[in-house]
mmCIF file of C-alpha atoms and ligand atoms in Angstrom:
data_model
loop_
_atom_site.group_PDB
_atom_site.id
_atom_site.type_symbol
_atom_site.label_atom_id
_atom_site.label_comp_id
_atom_site.label_asym_id
_atom_site.label_seq_id
_atom_site.Cartn_x
_atom_site.Cartn_y
_atom_site.Cartn_z
ATOM 1 C CA MET A 1 -217.541 -71.526 -26.997
ATOM 2 C CA PRO A 2 -217.257 -74.451 -29.324
ATOM 3 C CA THR A 3 -214.107 -75.018 -31.106
ATOM 4 C CA SER A 4 -213.845 -76.167 -34.652
ATOM 5 C CA PRO A 5 -213.780 -79.798 -35.382
ATOM 6 C CA SER A 6 -210.628 -79.537 -37.373
ATOM 7 C CA THR A 7 -208.669 -78.879 -34.006
ATOM 8 C CA GLY A 8 -209.672 -82.299 -32.606
ATOM 9 C CA ALA A 9 -211.567 -83.140 -29.316
ATOM 10 C CA GLY A 10 -210.828 -84.625 -26.153
ATOM 11 C CA ARG A 11 -213.697 -86.630 -24.105
ATOM 12 C CA TYR A 12 -214.657 -87.945 -20.947
ATOM 13 C CA ALA A 13 -216.991 -91.146 -21.107
ATOM 14 C CA PRO A 14 -218.468 -92.131 -17.871
ATOM 15 C CA SER A 15 -220.611 -95.227 -16.963
ATOM 16 C CA PRO A 16 -223.770 -94.432 -15.507
ATOM 17 C CA SER A 17 -223.692 -97.212 -12.730
ATOM 18 C CA GLY A 18 -223.694 -94.637 -9.784
ATOM 19 C CA ASP A 19 -222.339 -91.181 -8.614
ATOM 20 C CA LEU A 20 -219.030 -90.033 -9.868
ATOM 21 C CA HIS A 21 -216.473 -90.325 -6.941
ATOM 22 C CA ILE A 22 -213.438 -87.893 -6.535
ATOM 23 C CA GLY A 23 -211.314 -90.210 -8.510
ATOM 24 C CA ASN A 24 -213.804 -89.970 -11.471
ATOM 25 C CA LEU A 25 -213.940 -86.148 -11.080
ATOM 26 C CA ARG A 26 -210.072 -85.791 -11.198
ATOM 27 C CA THR A 27 -209.940 -87.890 -14.282
ATOM 28 C CA ALA A 28 -212.680 -85.978 -15.981
ATOM 29 C CA ILE A 29 -211.019 -82.491 -14.915
ATOM 30 C CA LEU A 30 -207.606 -83.757 -16.249
ATOM 31 C CA ALA A 31 -209.242 -84.806 -19.648
ATOM 32 C CA TRP A 32 -210.780 -81.350 -19.787
ATOM 33 C CA LEU A 33 -207.546 -79.598 -18.934
ATOM 34 C CA PHE A 34 -205.553 -81.722 -21.524
ATOM 35 C CA ALA A 35 -208.119 -80.819 -24.182
ATOM 36 C CA ARG A 36 -208.731 -77.108 -23.303
ATOM 37 C CA THR A 37 -205.158 -76.335 -22.765
ATOM 38 C CA THR A 38 -204.318 -77.787 -26.303
ATOM 39 C CA GLY A 39 -207.145 -75.826 -28.334
ATOM 40 C CA ARG A 40 -209.224 -79.027 -28.563
ATOM 41 C CA ALA A 41 -213.001 -79.501 -28.133
ATOM 42 C CA PHE A 42 -214.226 -81.390 -25.309
ATOM 43 C CA VAL A 43 -217.102 -83.885 -25.531
ATOM 44 C CA LEU A 44 -219.076 -86.336 -23.462
ATOM 45 C CA ARG A 45 -220.191 -89.775 -24.070
ATOM 46 C CA VAL A 46 -222.237 -91.826 -21.628
ATOM 47 C CA ASP A 47 -221.405 -95.680 -21.558
ATOM 48 C CA ASP A 48 -225.028 -96.771 -21.072
ATOM 49 C CA LEU A 49 -224.840 -100.135 -22.567
ATOM 50 C CA ASP A 50 -224.542 -102.026 -19.272
ATOM 51 C CA ARG A 51 -224.898 -101.273 -15.696
ATOM 52 C CA VAL A 52 -227.041 -98.219 -15.844
ATOM 53 C CA ARG A 53 -228.653 -96.805 -12.691
ATOM 54 C CA PRO A 54 -231.772 -94.786 -13.368
ATOM 55 C CA GLY A 55 -230.780 -91.122 -12.907
ATOM 56 C CA ALA A 56 -227.202 -91.592 -12.481
ATOM 57 C CA ALA A 57 -226.395 -90.263 -15.956
ATOM 58 C CA GLU A 58 -228.120 -86.880 -15.220
ATOM 59 C CA ARG A 59 -226.473 -86.684 -11.708
ATOM 60 C CA GLN A 60 -223.109 -87.232 -13.357
ATOM 61 C CA LEU A 61 -223.521 -84.346 -15.899
ATOM 62 C CA ASP A 62 -224.741 -82.149 -13.077
ATOM 63 C CA ASP A 63 -221.816 -83.209 -10.952
ATOM 64 C CA LEU A 64 -219.414 -82.403 -13.924
ATOM 65 C CA ALA A 65 -220.940 -79.014 -14.612
ATOM 66 C CA ALA A 66 -220.633 -78.379 -10.872
ATOM 67 C CA VAL A 67 -216.818 -78.577 -10.673
ATOM 68 C CA GLY A 68 -216.658 -76.426 -13.607
ATOM 69 C CA ILE A 69 -216.325 -78.569 -16.689
ATOM 70 C CA ASP A 70 -218.028 -77.400 -19.682
ATOM 71 C CA TRP A 71 -218.372 -79.459 -22.968
ATOM 72 C CA ASP A 72 -219.332 -79.047 -26.637
ATOM 73 C CA GLY A 73 -222.279 -80.363 -28.322
ATOM 74 C CA PRO A 74 -224.883 -82.774 -27.514
ATOM 75 C CA VAL A 75 -223.893 -85.711 -25.008
ATOM 76 C CA VAL A 76 -223.714 -89.021 -26.837
ATOM 77 C CA TYR A 77 -225.324 -91.934 -25.493
ATOM 78 C CA GLN A 78 -223.954 -95.223 -26.524
ATOM 79 C CA SER A 79 -227.362 -97.029 -26.363
ATOM 80 C CA THR A 80 -228.198 -94.973 -29.633
ATOM 81 C CA ARG A 81 -225.149 -95.982 -31.162
ATOM 82 C CA LEU A 82 -226.025 -99.785 -31.694
ATOM 83 C CA PRO A 83 -226.324 -99.634 -35.632
ATOM 84 C CA SER A 84 -222.795 -98.442 -35.702
ATOM 85 C CA TYR A 85 -221.340 -100.926 -33.744
ATOM 86 C CA ASP A 86 -223.395 -103.613 -35.643
ATOM 87 C CA ALA A 87 -221.900 -101.946 -38.875
ATOM 88 C CA SER A 88 -218.108 -102.348 -37.725
ATOM 89 C CA VAL A 89 -218.756 -105.899 -36.702
ATOM 90 C CA ALA A 90 -220.248 -106.744 -39.955
ATOM 91 C CA ARG A 91 -217.112 -105.030 -41.846
ATOM 92 C CA LEU A 92 -214.711 -107.116 -39.866
ATOM 93 C CA THR A 93 -216.850 -110.248 -40.586
ATOM 94 C CA ALA A 94 -217.043 -109.430 -44.282
ATOM 95 C CA ALA A 95 -213.182 -109.426 -44.259
ATOM 96 C CA GLY A 96 -212.970 -112.598 -42.405
ATOM 97 C CA ARG A 97 -212.074 -110.920 -39.114
ATOM 98 C CA THR A 98 -214.107 -112.287 -36.739
ATOM 99 C CA TYR A 99 -215.524 -115.727 -35.475
ATOM 100 C CA GLU A 100 -218.211 -117.213 -33.247
ATOM 101 C CA CYS A 101 -217.137 -118.023 -29.578
ATOM 102 C CA TYR A 102 -219.454 -120.337 -27.524
ATOM 103 C CA CYS A 103 -217.191 -120.509 -24.499
ATOM 104 C CA THR A 104 -218.242 -119.674 -21.064
ATOM 105 C CA ARG A 105 -216.311 -117.473 -18.730
ATOM 106 C CA ARG A 106 -215.661 -120.302 -16.675
ATOM 107 C CA GLU A 107 -214.337 -122.625 -19.440
ATOM 108 C CA ILE A 108 -211.937 -119.560 -20.628
ATOM 109 C CA GLN A 109 -210.753 -119.264 -16.922
ATOM 110 C CA GLN A 110 -210.024 -123.030 -16.856
ATOM 111 C CA ALA A 111 -208.332 -123.428 -20.398
ATOM 112 C CA ALA A 112 -204.745 -123.132 -20.448
ATOM 113 C CA THR A 113 -203.736 -119.870 -21.783
ATOM 114 C CA ALA A 114 -202.600 -119.629 -25.330
ATOM 115 C CA PRO A 115 -198.902 -120.463 -25.514
ATOM 116 C CA HIS A 116 -197.566 -117.095 -26.280
ATOM 117 C CA GLY A 117 -200.384 -115.021 -25.049
ATOM 118 C CA PRO A 118 -200.414 -113.020 -22.016
ATOM 119 C CA MET A 119 -202.138 -114.291 -18.909
ATOM 120 C CA GLY A 120 -205.877 -114.568 -19.127
ATOM 121 C CA ALA A 121 -205.912 -114.044 -22.826
ATOM 122 C CA TYR A 122 -208.357 -116.038 -24.777
ATOM 123 C CA PRO A 123 -206.685 -119.514 -25.453
ATOM 124 C CA GLY A 124 -208.218 -119.547 -28.981
ATOM 125 C CA THR A 125 -210.707 -122.611 -28.371
ATOM 126 C CA CYS A 126 -213.300 -121.687 -30.977
ATOM 127 C CA ARG A 127 -210.853 -120.206 -33.455
ATOM 128 C CA ASP A 128 -210.805 -122.809 -35.864
ATOM 129 C CA LEU A 129 -213.974 -124.948 -35.328
ATOM 130 C CA THR A 130 -215.659 -126.670 -38.188
ATOM 131 C CA GLU A 131 -218.913 -125.684 -39.489
ATOM 132 C CA ALA A 132 -220.191 -128.916 -38.193
ATOM 133 C CA GLU A 133 -218.776 -128.285 -34.764
ATOM 134 C CA ARG A 134 -220.219 -124.623 -34.725
ATOM 135 C CA ALA A 135 -223.832 -126.189 -35.662
ATOM 136 C CA GLU A 136 -223.432 -128.606 -32.930
ATOM 137 C CA ARG A 137 -222.648 -125.849 -30.385
ATOM 138 C CA ARG A 138 -225.554 -123.711 -31.580
ATOM 139 C CA ALA A 139 -227.802 -126.887 -31.361
ATOM 140 C CA GLN A 140 -226.891 -127.084 -27.541
ATOM 141 C CA GLY A 141 -228.506 -123.469 -27.324
ATOM 142 C CA ARG A 142 -224.987 -121.799 -26.372
ATOM 143 C CA PRO A 143 -225.110 -118.063 -27.189
ATOM 144 C CA ALA A 144 -222.349 -116.991 -29.247
ATOM 145 C CA ALA A 145 -219.993 -114.076 -28.638
ATOM 146 C CA ILE A 146 -218.181 -112.581 -31.719
ATOM 147 C CA ARG A 147 -214.613 -112.257 -31.253
ATOM 148 C CA LEU A 148 -211.769 -110.676 -33.514
ATOM 149 C CA ARG A 149 -209.573 -113.028 -35.410
ATOM 150 C CA ALA A 150 -206.261 -111.084 -34.555
ATOM 151 C CA ASP A 151 -203.059 -111.837 -36.445
ATOM 152 C CA VAL A 152 -200.722 -110.191 -34.200
ATOM 153 C CA ASP A 153 -200.127 -111.023 -30.506
ATOM 154 C CA GLU A 154 -198.938 -107.480 -29.484
ATOM 155 C CA TYR A 155 -199.107 -103.946 -30.412
ATOM 156 C CA VAL A 156 -197.149 -100.782 -29.622
ATOM 157 C CA ILE A 157 -198.922 -97.663 -28.655
ATOM 158 C CA THR A 158 -197.571 -94.163 -27.607
ATOM 159 C CA ASP A 159 -198.883 -92.573 -24.603
ATOM 160 C CA LEU A 160 -198.040 -89.029 -23.364
ATOM 161 C CA LEU A 161 -197.094 -89.988 -19.825
ATOM 162 C CA HIS A 162 -195.918 -93.772 -20.302
ATOM 163 C CA GLY A 163 -194.178 -93.180 -23.766
ATOM 164 C CA GLU A 164 -194.047 -96.407 -25.919
ATOM 165 C CA TYR A 165 -195.954 -99.043 -24.488
ATOM 166 C CA ARG A 166 -196.022 -102.570 -25.615
ATOM 167 C CA GLY A 167 -199.138 -104.794 -24.641
ATOM 168 C CA ALA A 168 -200.876 -108.041 -25.464
ATOM 169 C CA VAL A 169 -203.342 -108.501 -28.252
ATOM 170 C CA ASP A 170 -205.677 -111.578 -28.182
ATOM 171 C CA ASP A 171 -208.890 -112.563 -29.934
ATOM 172 C CA LEU A 172 -211.018 -109.827 -28.049
ATOM 173 C CA VAL A 173 -214.864 -110.004 -27.739
ATOM 174 C CA LEU A 174 -216.276 -107.740 -30.276
ATOM 175 C CA ARG A 175 -220.010 -108.552 -29.234
ATOM 176 C CA ARG A 176 -220.569 -110.381 -26.040
ATOM 177 C CA GLY A 177 -223.077 -113.599 -26.091
ATOM 178 C CA ASP A 178 -225.919 -111.396 -24.716
ATOM 179 C CA GLY A 179 -225.639 -109.169 -27.852
ATOM 180 C CA VAL A 180 -224.148 -106.286 -26.055
ATOM 181 C CA PRO A 181 -221.459 -104.797 -27.925
ATOM 182 C CA ALA A 182 -218.036 -105.017 -26.003
ATOM 183 C CA TYR A 183 -216.308 -101.884 -24.525
ATOM 184 C CA ASN A 184 -213.175 -102.473 -26.705
ATOM 185 C CA LEU A 185 -215.199 -101.959 -29.764
ATOM 186 C CA THR A 186 -217.531 -99.221 -28.736
ATOM 187 C CA VAL A 187 -214.725 -97.120 -27.400
ATOM 188 C CA VAL A 188 -212.992 -97.218 -30.852
ATOM 189 C CA VAL A 189 -215.801 -96.664 -33.050
ATOM 190 C CA ASP A 190 -217.275 -93.879 -30.936
ATOM 191 C CA ASP A 191 -213.978 -91.886 -30.522
ATOM 192 C CA ALA A 192 -213.481 -91.844 -34.402
ATOM 193 C CA ALA A 193 -217.062 -90.973 -34.663
ATOM 194 C CA GLN A 194 -216.922 -88.015 -32.257
ATOM 195 C CA GLY A 195 -213.660 -86.699 -33.971
ATOM 196 C CA ILE A 196 -211.827 -87.425 -30.637
ATOM 197 C CA ASP A 197 -207.756 -87.326 -31.138
ATOM 198 C CA GLN A 198 -206.954 -87.180 -27.688
ATOM 199 C CA VAL A 199 -207.975 -89.917 -25.113
ATOM 200 C CA VAL A 200 -207.324 -88.999 -21.506
ATOM 201 C CA ARG A 201 -208.348 -91.815 -19.061
ATOM 202 C CA GLY A 202 -207.378 -93.761 -16.069
ATOM 203 C CA ASP A 203 -204.221 -95.828 -16.149
ATOM 204 C CA ASP A 204 -206.181 -99.028 -15.318
ATOM 205 C CA LEU A 205 -207.078 -98.831 -19.057
ATOM 206 C CA LEU A 206 -203.537 -98.789 -20.191
ATOM 207 C CA ALA A 207 -203.085 -102.290 -20.624
ATOM 208 C CA SER A 208 -206.074 -102.809 -22.968
ATOM 209 C CA THR A 209 -205.154 -99.998 -25.363
ATOM 210 C CA PRO A 210 -202.910 -101.838 -27.443
ATOM 211 C CA ARG A 211 -205.753 -104.024 -28.465
ATOM 212 C CA GLN A 212 -208.146 -100.874 -29.030
ATOM 213 C CA ALA A 213 -205.246 -99.343 -31.136
ATOM 214 C CA TYR A 214 -205.013 -102.344 -33.154
ATOM 215 C CA LEU A 215 -208.709 -102.729 -33.686
ATOM 216 C CA ALA A 216 -208.778 -99.105 -34.978
ATOM 217 C CA GLU A 217 -206.195 -99.730 -37.280
ATOM 218 C CA LEU A 218 -208.123 -102.791 -38.794
ATOM 219 C CA LEU A 219 -211.134 -100.629 -39.129
ATOM 220 C CA GLY A 220 -209.129 -97.887 -41.016
ATOM 221 C CA LEU A 221 -209.807 -95.454 -38.068
ATOM 222 C CA PRO A 222 -207.207 -93.045 -36.847
ATOM 223 C CA ALA A 223 -205.374 -93.583 -33.534
ATOM 224 C CA PRO A 224 -205.765 -90.894 -30.888
ATOM 225 C CA VAL A 225 -203.047 -89.557 -28.749
ATOM 226 C CA TYR A 226 -203.137 -91.297 -25.312
ATOM 227 C CA ALA A 227 -202.449 -90.099 -21.881
ATOM 228 C CA HIS A 228 -203.124 -92.468 -19.061
ATOM 229 C CA VAL A 229 -203.541 -90.655 -15.845
ATOM 230 C CA PRO A 230 -202.724 -92.112 -12.317
ATOM 231 C CA LEU A 231 -205.731 -93.354 -10.288
ATOM 232 C CA VAL A 232 -206.969 -92.345 -6.991
ATOM 233 C CA LEU A 233 -206.621 -95.090 -4.444
ATOM 234 C CA ASN A 234 -207.746 -95.621 -1.017
ATOM 235 C CA ARG A 235 -205.490 -96.319 1.997
ATOM 236 C CA GLU A 236 -205.212 -99.891 1.154
ATOM 237 C CA GLY A 237 -203.777 -99.082 -2.247
ATOM 238 C CA LYS A 238 -207.082 -100.225 -3.895
ATOM 239 C CA ARG A 239 -209.189 -98.403 -6.465
ATOM 240 C CA LEU A 240 -211.295 -95.670 -4.757
ATOM 241 C CA ALA A 241 -214.964 -96.874 -4.318
ATOM 242 C CA LYS A 242 -218.281 -95.824 -2.894
ATOM 243 C CA ARG A 243 -217.481 -97.838 0.531
ATOM 244 C CA ASP A 244 -214.484 -95.653 1.099
ATOM 245 C CA GLY A 245 -216.743 -93.144 2.558
ATOM 246 C CA ALA A 246 -217.637 -89.655 1.480
ATOM 247 C CA VAL A 247 -216.248 -89.917 -2.177
ATOM 248 C CA SER A 248 -218.984 -88.255 -4.149
ATOM 249 C CA LEU A 249 -219.887 -84.585 -4.578
ATOM 250 C CA ALA A 250 -223.316 -85.229 -2.902
ATOM 251 C CA ASP A 251 -221.329 -86.956 -0.021
ATOM 252 C CA GLN A 252 -219.011 -83.961 0.360
ATOM 253 C CA ARG A 253 -221.907 -81.460 0.149
ATOM 254 C CA ALA A 254 -223.531 -83.305 3.106
ATOM 255 C CA LEU A 255 -220.345 -82.675 5.120
ATOM 256 C CA GLY A 256 -220.525 -79.086 4.296
ATOM 257 C CA ASN A 257 -218.102 -78.870 1.283
ATOM 258 C CA THR A 258 -218.594 -76.993 -1.821
ATOM 259 C CA PRO A 259 -217.601 -78.151 -5.240
ATOM 260 C CA GLY A 260 -215.011 -75.627 -5.053
ATOM 261 C CA ASP A 261 -213.488 -77.252 -2.047
ATOM 262 C CA VAL A 262 -213.269 -80.632 -3.979
ATOM 263 C CA VAL A 263 -211.947 -78.994 -6.811
ATOM 264 C CA ALA A 264 -209.288 -77.211 -4.539
ATOM 265 C CA ALA A 265 -208.406 -80.583 -3.238
ATOM 266 C CA ILE A 266 -208.011 -82.068 -6.674
ATOM 267 C CA ALA A 267 -205.813 -79.352 -7.655
ATOM 268 C CA ASN A 268 -203.848 -79.884 -4.485
ATOM 269 C CA SER A 269 -203.110 -83.379 -5.503
ATOM 270 C CA LEU A 270 -201.905 -82.160 -8.943
ATOM 271 C CA GLY A 271 -199.359 -79.777 -7.294
ATOM 272 C CA TYR A 272 -201.507 -76.577 -7.903
ATOM 273 C CA THR A 273 -203.450 -73.979 -5.762
ATOM 274 C CA ALA A 274 -206.526 -73.300 -7.390
ATOM 275 C CA ARG A 275 -210.326 -73.406 -6.487
ATOM 276 C CA THR A 276 -211.933 -73.359 -10.041
ATOM 277 C CA THR A 277 -211.005 -75.250 -13.176
ATOM 278 C CA ALA A 278 -210.804 -72.108 -14.905
ATOM 279 C CA GLU A 279 -207.793 -71.121 -12.519
ATOM 280 C CA LEU A 280 -206.576 -74.506 -12.962
ATOM 281 C CA ARG A 281 -206.689 -74.296 -16.769
ATOM 282 C CA GLU A 282 -204.308 -70.983 -16.593
ATOM 283 C CA VAL A 283 -201.584 -72.922 -14.907
ATOM 284 C CA PHE A 284 -201.901 -76.580 -15.974
ATOM 285 C CA GLU A 285 -198.727 -78.223 -17.503
ATOM 286 C CA PRO A 286 -199.297 -81.971 -18.635
ATOM 287 C CA GLN A 287 -196.032 -82.835 -18.106
ATOM 288 C CA ARG A 288 -195.865 -81.897 -14.508
ATOM 289 C CA ILE A 289 -198.784 -84.607 -13.588
ATOM 290 C CA PRO A 290 -197.590 -86.637 -10.522
ATOM 291 C CA VAL A 291 -197.201 -90.171 -12.025
ATOM 292 C CA LYS A 292 -197.977 -91.603 -8.548
ATOM 293 C CA PRO A 293 -201.514 -92.359 -7.491
ATOM 294 C CA TRP A 294 -203.072 -90.243 -5.134
ATOM 295 C CA ILE A 295 -203.777 -91.842 -1.971
ATOM 296 C CA LEU A 296 -207.062 -90.413 -0.586
ATOM 297 C CA GLU A 297 -208.708 -90.507 2.815
ATOM 298 C CA PRO A 298 -211.942 -89.057 1.710
ATOM 299 C CA ILE A 299 -213.363 -87.957 5.020
ATOM 300 C CA GLY A 300 -210.330 -86.329 6.568
ATOM 301 C CA LEU A 301 -209.106 -84.651 3.668
ATOM 302 C CA PHE A 302 -212.046 -82.252 3.397
ATOM 303 C CA ARG A 303 -212.706 -81.794 6.849
ATOM 304 C CA PRO A 304 -211.925 -78.148 8.073
ATOM 305 C CA GLU A 305 -208.782 -77.589 9.767
ATOM 306 C CA GLY A 306 -209.108 -78.341 13.544
ATOM 307 C CA CYS A 307 -212.062 -80.938 13.305
ATOM 308 C CA PRO A 308 -211.206 -84.531 14.281
HETATM 309 ZN ZN1 ZN B 401 -214.799 -120.015 -27.507
#
């Protein structure tokens, strides 16, 4: 049943680069639980600007439905939203808030980090180029990225699980040299356009959230409530990946496990006994989320008891 837009919305926004793995499904279920238990709508957005594998988006939507996630309204595909991203870049440019950057990735890595900036921050090489210097670089055929001219070097956000979080802001890329709008821009523009006021996602994205909240402020867009949830890691403590074994729903089906078995394992990792997302919704308490990552041994976890 669609919820009135006035109540706000949560979302899940996968990249269709392959099948969702159990870590992705767990984050999606958490985002759905946060939204549904706070009276919000829940929307899906497919981040298909880059790294698209044919058929992956359809399989991801099927898998989300199979674990009991429902959503409101049509799925939004970012590839249909290019004019909105261009309009936002144009607005910032008109306000003197952007500049062209001709640096290669390698040049940025080799350049000294900005004096007060975080490790890996853009050192500002192209920030104050003269028009003649820009013309020279264009004549060399270097593709220009568009960067934000930031006037802060940090920004504070509030996260439901992490509290006040202060993080670095640099002159982030808004549009890459190949013309593709950057994630930090598209996420901000789309969250606002979709009425999303609650962002629940993996805590690997916490560090880039101050940049996004700052950008939202510059664009006059409201900042959502954030909850960055712990990731699922493999035995080596690295982010779960395809090579870790039977990590997708299809892999689990091949082992004889149902989507309900996978939901039960995810519920268990959150401290609940439930076999459906509907059951989980009845008992879910956001403040009880374990703050540590879930270490998963994908095959062993789902083997029926007694099997080697
Ligand atoms: Zn540059």
